[in-house]
Amino acid sequence: MKTAIQITAFLMLILISSCNKDFLNEPPKNLYASSIVWSDPALAQTTINQMYKDLGLPHSAISISQFCDEAWQCWNWGTGDFLKSNITSDNIPAWDAVHDGALQWNRLYKAIRGSNVFLENVDQIKFSDNALHDGKTMKQRMKGEVFFLRAQFYHYLVSEYGSVPIITKSLTTTDSLHFARNTYEECINFIIQDLDSAADNLPNVQFQSGENYGRVTKGAALTSKSRVLLYAASDLHNPDLNASLTSGYSNPEYLGYVRNDAKVRWQKAYEAAKAVMDLGIYSLKSGSAPYDQLYTSLFLAPNTSSEDIWIKLDIAKDNAGWVHDHYYITAAPNGYNGWGGPQPTSEMADSYEMTDGSKPNWNNPSFVAAPFTNRDPRFYSTFFYEGSSWRQRPDATKVADPFNKIQIGYVGYLEGGVFTPLVPGVDTRQGPSSSWNGTFTGYNLKKYLDPAYTVDNYDAKQPNYFRWMRYSEVLLNRAEAAIELGLLGDASKFTEAQSLINQVRKRIGMPPVVETGFALRDRYRNERKVELAFEEHRFWDIRRWMIAEQVVGTSSKELKLRYIVNKTDDIKLNGVPSYRKADGTTWTTPTYLLEESGTVIRSWDKKAYFLPIMRDEVNKNVGKLIQNPGY
Amino acid sequence: MKKYFKDSDVLSWNLLRKLFLIMKLVLLILTTTTLSLFAISTYSQSARVTVELKNVSVKEVLKAIESSSEFFFIYNNELIDVDRKVNINAKDQKISEILNTLFKADEVAVSVIDRKIVLSPAYMSSQQQKTSGTITDSTNGEAIIGANVVIEGTSIGVVTDVNGKFSLDISKPDAILVITFLGYIPSHVTVGTQSVLNVKLVPDIKKLDEIVVIGYGTQKKATLTGSVSTVKGNDIASIPVANVTNMLAGHVPGLIAYSNSSEPGNDKASLLIRGQNTLGDNSPLIVVDGIANREFEHIDPNDIESMSVLKDASAAIYGAQAANGVILITTKRGKLGKPMISLTLNQGFNTPTRLPKLADAYNYASMVNEIYPDTYSPDAIQKFQDGTDPLHYPNTNWYKATIKTWSVQKNANFTVNGGSENLKYLISFGAKYNDGVYKSSASDYTQYNFRSNIDGKINKFINIAFDVAGRQENTNTPNSDIYTVFRSIVRGRPTMIATWPNGEPGPATEGGAQSVIITTDQPGYSHRINYILESNLKLNIAIPGVKGLSLTTNASFDKNFSNQKNWSVPYNLYNWDGTTLDPNNQPILTPAQYGSPLPSLGQSVSDGKNITLNALLNYNVRIANKHDIKIMAGSERHTYDNFWLSANRGNFLSPALSQMFAGAKDLLMTNDGSEESNARLNYFGRVNYNFSEKYLVEFVWRYDGSYKFPTNSQFGFFPGISLGYRISEENFFKNNISFINNLKFRGSWGQTGNDRIKDYQFLSTYAFNDYSAVFGSTPAAYKALYENVIPNRNITWELADQRNIGLEGAVFNNKLSFEVDYFNNKRNQILIQKNASIPGMAGLTLPPENYGKVSNIGFDGSITYQDHIGDFRYLFSFNLTHNKNKIVFWDETPGVDPWQQTTGHPIGGDLYYQADGIFHTQAEADEFNAKYKGKGVIPNDGVVPGDIRFLDVNNDDIIDGKDRMRDFKSQIPTLTGGLNINFGYKNFDLGILLQGASGAVAYVDNFEAGLMGNYLQEYADNRWTTANLNSDYPRTWDRTNMYWTQNRNTFWLKSTDYVRLKSVELGYSTGEKTNKALGINGLRIYVNGFNLLTADKLGIYDPEGAAANGQFYIYPMNKTINAGIKLTF
């Protein structure tokens, strides 16, 4: 009895004593309350890191080069539909994979919100370190980065969609959330304003430079300004030239300028590039032959040079997912156990001139006799082509190729006009490795792959850098503005343009261009295509130049190679039919067939110059948000 | 040699050996304890007790004797008057002497057997001319002690003795004996000329005095007013599957159970009570032995006494976690009596119910040539077809190459159960083993579990119960996940060799994912061990001085430890150059290394604890013998905490030691960890009132507090009320409609809550991105912090409004019983993010807001008929559940076309282009191209014959997103049911469960087929080709390169309706003679099966498993054949 009461009392006591008021106020253990974040400079800095992440990752199994005429995506994860302009406001094929999805409308606006929140809260943070580093305080530097990044997010939006609503504050659910698009001109002005703020706040170099390398600097802000103004001045946004797009469209001010003052805009772009040059801290990396090695080294980790303005440092360390961390595997030819994801088109490869500056010509017998000799040195560092040397083959294919030379052709015989392959090259779609990863164009992409990196299994995380901005672009941006000013009447600018282009050509040993007028513009455009290949320029360039119809509006050709032997020939090596002879040479000289590709089929609809705003987003804005033409 | 070929026989012996060891140990302990406990039972009638009581009923005297001795009484209170008041003053008297003073010798006969004292009317014992026999339980052959055997129409009868025997003088040859015993269906037997009459009584499974477990208490089934379905542990324990959740399908009206995978250790079925009620988390609350949020899927089914499913307002006592219904699991407890030992052994064999049939090499190669001409030469295609050169031109069935026909499962349980009035115990040990389906499988599940449920009586007022249960769950898998394994099977092209003649694995598919090898432990393994320890100390204190008032307290402490170890090592796959042969004409192979280049190890541990403390005050009173009032009030607090740590190292020099220290201290050496905790505090209560068990009222409430909500709104109030009317208890009913034994109307209304949302949605918080940002001239990863969510400071519970009307009854001597419920649930304040209406450009990461409304209406019910014809016993029980939910209101994007809207329609529908067959001819294609070519999703180069025709739903001459229509079927069935059939004849019994589900769909995704992966045979066989113009199947495709493989359309949407033989069991129980001869209490031998037959329209893979969205890349469902033995002694 006594015990009963004692035990009861004891248990009730436990229960009741624990039921204090704070019992349920369990603070989170795996999250930071925002009040903590906005009182600590270190955490605030970490939110900027997120904004860098919000740019997404350029190198992956899918890249923006596969959405234009640079490359074909091996497995056609929707890129083929994009290239057929099968784009609707319900589905932009594969676009959600570009930059890991970062270039989508919603994602970019989410990133913009992050920068707005930062800019609203940064002034309440007490910085203990108010010293100047390279002329700027810690707070200035952080603000400068965020201004830059916000401008970059808007730059992507404007480049994809034309004008968009400009949102500069962090919204809450109680705000009015429906917005109309600003004009294109307002958007560009806003971006330039942010970039000016960024340039004012950012140091020339990042202090404690070791640790902060890869963060943006004043040079990056000025380069971005140069790019934004160049794009804005281009044909696509020029009311004199884009009528085919804007006619019949209710809001041409969303797609470009409405004032006919192209010359003023080219002048601004011309000066913006100069501002970067005037910093005096960047120069092209120079060297001597072999120039292909010089060019290759520009892109491989851990190299950096005076040419680099802003680098996305080692993508393999981002932990952003397998296809991002393992670029090497996704890009290497299938005979190297790779996926051969980006497959440069034959048209891309044919843009690379001969060392004498002439154009490759498949109708010219002497060219066909040796198409891969005496090419622009950049050709050799950009492409895997038949017979190009690479590092040792992995276990699975070293039997088939002891010579470590890319095999994109077939050894076989002709009978009654029908070619029967006896030995398919290891890198073809009938190779012994993962054949669905074989090339459809005759080429694989070599740029960014490091021959010194020898891990070839699925754990291979080759250090992988990407140049967001490098000095070649600045020179070419200025050259382009000069040419356009030249075409608008100031012929003296052609000479300056030639000299800028020739700076870029000279350092890899290519002869100078001497043309003027439209011929110069053609040479320039080809130079930009080649120098900045696979660096995320071409996609935007073919749009703003409005040449997409010509370059992706047609089907593509596949380069096929055959080594034709007699049916009875002994083509064995160590008792095994072999692709090459014991001395490494081929059984016969190759027969090249440049044929219409059955796979790389593309077509162009002018609506695709701009992406559609998603139907849901238009609907959500109840009539305020006007769709782009054609959707 | 690395161990990767697992010898299941060795393992099974180990398991058995271990089990016998445990048994030996237990027997030893038991012998010692029983010796001391039950030595008492030998002292027979010489036992002396002291009983001093005034003006009490005979019944109470008997009870007093029971409580102060080891004896207990068996009598029928309709034949023995035990309500008579007596005075007794016995000091240290023999029991027999006390009984002599209580009863007159010529009225009551006393017989003592062991510790049972049987009281029977003296006239019944006055045996004359003999018709004798035995009354036994039809299910287990056990003797029924104390059954009444009465000659119909007379008061002449006897009570069976301890051996179930009776002996009776029968004067008339046409006499009918009526044999009754509580809990059994009465039996009428014509005596005829028989002098020996053995009768088996069939247990009445729907007995009215059944006690049903409800929230924080129990209640008589007869007076229950809520909608509660129950299932007995014994009814499901016979289903030969490892996971309890898989035993439930088809058993419980209102409970929808569907399974997605039979992977050992990861085979949990999804459970839904009355379907989906919310747009958020629909999972029910699980309560095991009164403690909420315990896990029950791995409880040893032999330990389960019963399961109750609270489907309506009766769940309101669980307040904020009850809106999706509550499943209460109660484990077995000790029973009064000598120790009863039972041993159950099962040996089963599993095989996949169905594996997708894929194209053979000939068909595959021909199809590839249709998309990429000349990929395979005519010669190669010929060789694939005739199979004359299997080394160069193999024809591999990757399922067959990877999966074995039969895999083993086994389980064993050993239970001891018994007790005295002061101490009752149930001790149970179990072990089970479940092998994976792979050849040389690295996948299996082993479990060891124990339970000790002890009830003690400390004194007159205090009862104590201490329960402790533990489990060790070992789940082994290969280090490739299920998705990778089954993807590599479906992607395995039939033209590749799987295994070379010398047994070495064939060449790699992409990345070395070769299914034959990655299902073994050669590339490494992933081992998970969970340790679960659950304990509860319960005190029940009868408050002295106030009759009917008691306090119950529970203190439960549960621990959960988990260890995970992932080990990766390189492995070899083998290539052949196609030419080189050894002297025996066998190919000379070249190894190629795959997998982790150097061994690497990841380990993680987690440590969780749940503490639940509660106190319940109960007051029961009966006024004027008519008004029964039960009041309960309680309080409960719950805290949970879990932390985890993980570590990784790579670049091990040697694969010999898989220990962390042996790895390299380099960049691959990483670690991680975190912690989470939560807290709840509740007050709750229940009032029951009934008038003569005729008019029934129940009110329950809960005032529930949760850490998930902001400080000023952490608490919510959830009431529930239910009413019942047992019309069959009315005299007018009893007198006039006597064939209806029971008829009850009941109805309920209640409000319950659902707080299953992410934590801390009311706080503005930031979280670290899993990604890093990389900076520095020596690049290093830096953390990135992102806005987790913008806060919703008004966040509160989802509120369920639950209405239920039910009718239950029994007719024809309880032979036919039925129960049917209609429900109308409305869920309000459903927490959803307003992503559909808030523009993306706002950039907000939205918190859930209390916004949505869903209604869910349906019925569930069951009907059971049981009887016997002589020795033939039978039972049919059919149950059905149907529900239809509808989104009443939620966030819908403005301006969405009517045919795409979700509001007003069921949850879970998706948008599909409308497929309308294929283009058979060029003319059909041309006509279509003229209108639609290059518009919307139709390619610029137009359609060709063999493509699937999409309908222009809105007739706007373009086929785009607006032409998608919403299909309102989801992966969750809307109609489910089960038919239980039980037959028994003499010692044999047969149980059959047919189960079915309807209303669900699956999207058959074969879209990695093409150059990279294989086609389903069905599509290969029926594909459109120029030679097969009339086919209704599309032409060969390559992955998602076709508009009709890339855009979801109805062509690939298939119904998964099915009916299946879910389980079947045939058993034989030894009769009493045999038992006696063997000195045992019972022996049962049985064979049973699971998922043996399936009828469905889907055909491709298991329709039940199709409920998962993983499509092909899931572990198959198993069918099982099992044999078992249960020995009781």
mmCIF file of N, CA and C in Angstrom, chain B residues 11 40 128 244 411 438 442 493 571 702 719 741 761 779 788 1048 1082:
data_model
loop_
_atom_site.group_PDB
_atom_site.id
_atom_site.type_symbol
_atom_site.label_atom_id
_atom_site.label_comp_id
_atom_site.label_asym_id
_atom_site.label_seq_id
_atom_site.Cartn_x
_atom_site.Cartn_y
_atom_site.Cartn_z
ATOM 1 N N LEU B 11 25.271 -22.493 -43.989
ATOM 2 C CA LEU B 11 24.651 -21.418 -43.218
ATOM 3 C C LEU B 11 23.435 -21.907 -42.461
ATOM 4 N N ILE B 40 5.153 -27.001 -6.278
ATOM 5 C CA ILE B 40 3.880 -26.826 -5.596
ATOM 6 C C ILE B 40 2.795 -27.765 -6.120
ATOM 7 N N GLN B 128 -24.586 -43.095 -15.336
ATOM 8 C CA GLN B 128 -25.277 -44.395 -15.305
ATOM 9 C C GLN B 128 -24.883 -45.203 -16.534
ATOM 10 N N VAL B 244 6.374 -8.802 -41.632
ATOM 11 C CA VAL B 244 4.985 -8.809 -41.172
ATOM 12 C C VAL B 244 4.079 -7.997 -42.095
ATOM 13 N N ASN B 411 12.915 -20.156 -41.065
ATOM 14 C CA ASN B 411 12.795 -19.486 -39.784
ATOM 15 C C ASN B 411 12.411 -20.465 -38.708
ATOM 16 N N TYR B 438 19.891 -14.000 -56.298
ATOM 17 C CA TYR B 438 21.009 -14.070 -57.237
ATOM 18 C C TYR B 438 21.766 -15.380 -57.098
ATOM 19 N N ALA B 442 25.144 -12.264 -52.948
ATOM 20 C CA ALA B 442 25.741 -11.497 -51.843
ATOM 21 C C ALA B 442 24.638 -10.855 -51.034
ATOM 22 N N ARG B 493 22.824 -6.866 -73.187
ATOM 23 C CA ARG B 493 22.372 -7.232 -74.521
ATOM 24 C C ARG B 493 22.514 -8.738 -74.701
ATOM 25 N N TYR B 571 37.655 -5.978 -59.140
ATOM 26 C CA TYR B 571 37.336 -7.331 -59.600
ATOM 27 C C TYR B 571 37.607 -7.410 -61.099
ATOM 28 N N ARG B 702 -7.863 14.220 -27.264
ATOM 29 C CA ARG B 702 -6.417 14.341 -27.043
ATOM 30 C C ARG B 702 -6.021 15.802 -27.223
ATOM 31 N N PRO B 719 -10.991 15.783 -30.740
ATOM 32 C CA PRO B 719 -12.037 14.985 -30.108
ATOM 33 C C PRO B 719 -12.606 13.909 -31.031
ATOM 34 N N ASN B 741 -28.445 -13.247 -33.963
ATOM 35 C CA ASN B 741 -27.846 -13.326 -32.632
ATOM 36 C C ASN B 741 -27.321 -11.986 -32.173
ATOM 37 N N GLN B 761 9.542 24.089 -40.184
ATOM 38 C CA GLN B 761 9.043 24.888 -41.302
ATOM 39 C C GLN B 761 8.601 26.272 -40.818
ATOM 40 N N PRO B 779 43.119 23.743 -55.272
ATOM 41 C CA PRO B 779 41.661 23.750 -55.140
ATOM 42 C C PRO B 779 41.175 22.884 -53.985
ATOM 43 N N ASN B 788 17.076 27.265 -46.605
ATOM 44 C CA ASN B 788 16.362 25.994 -46.536
ATOM 45 C C ASN B 788 14.901 26.180 -46.899
ATOM 46 N N ARG B 1048 5.566 11.131 -72.243
ATOM 47 C CA ARG B 1048 4.718 10.129 -71.601
ATOM 48 C C ARG B 1048 3.365 10.073 -72.307
ATOM 49 N N GLY B 1082 0.976 -31.364 -28.775
ATOM 50 C CA GLY B 1082 0.471 -31.255 -30.132
ATOM 51 C C GLY B 1082 1.609 -31.205 -31.127
#
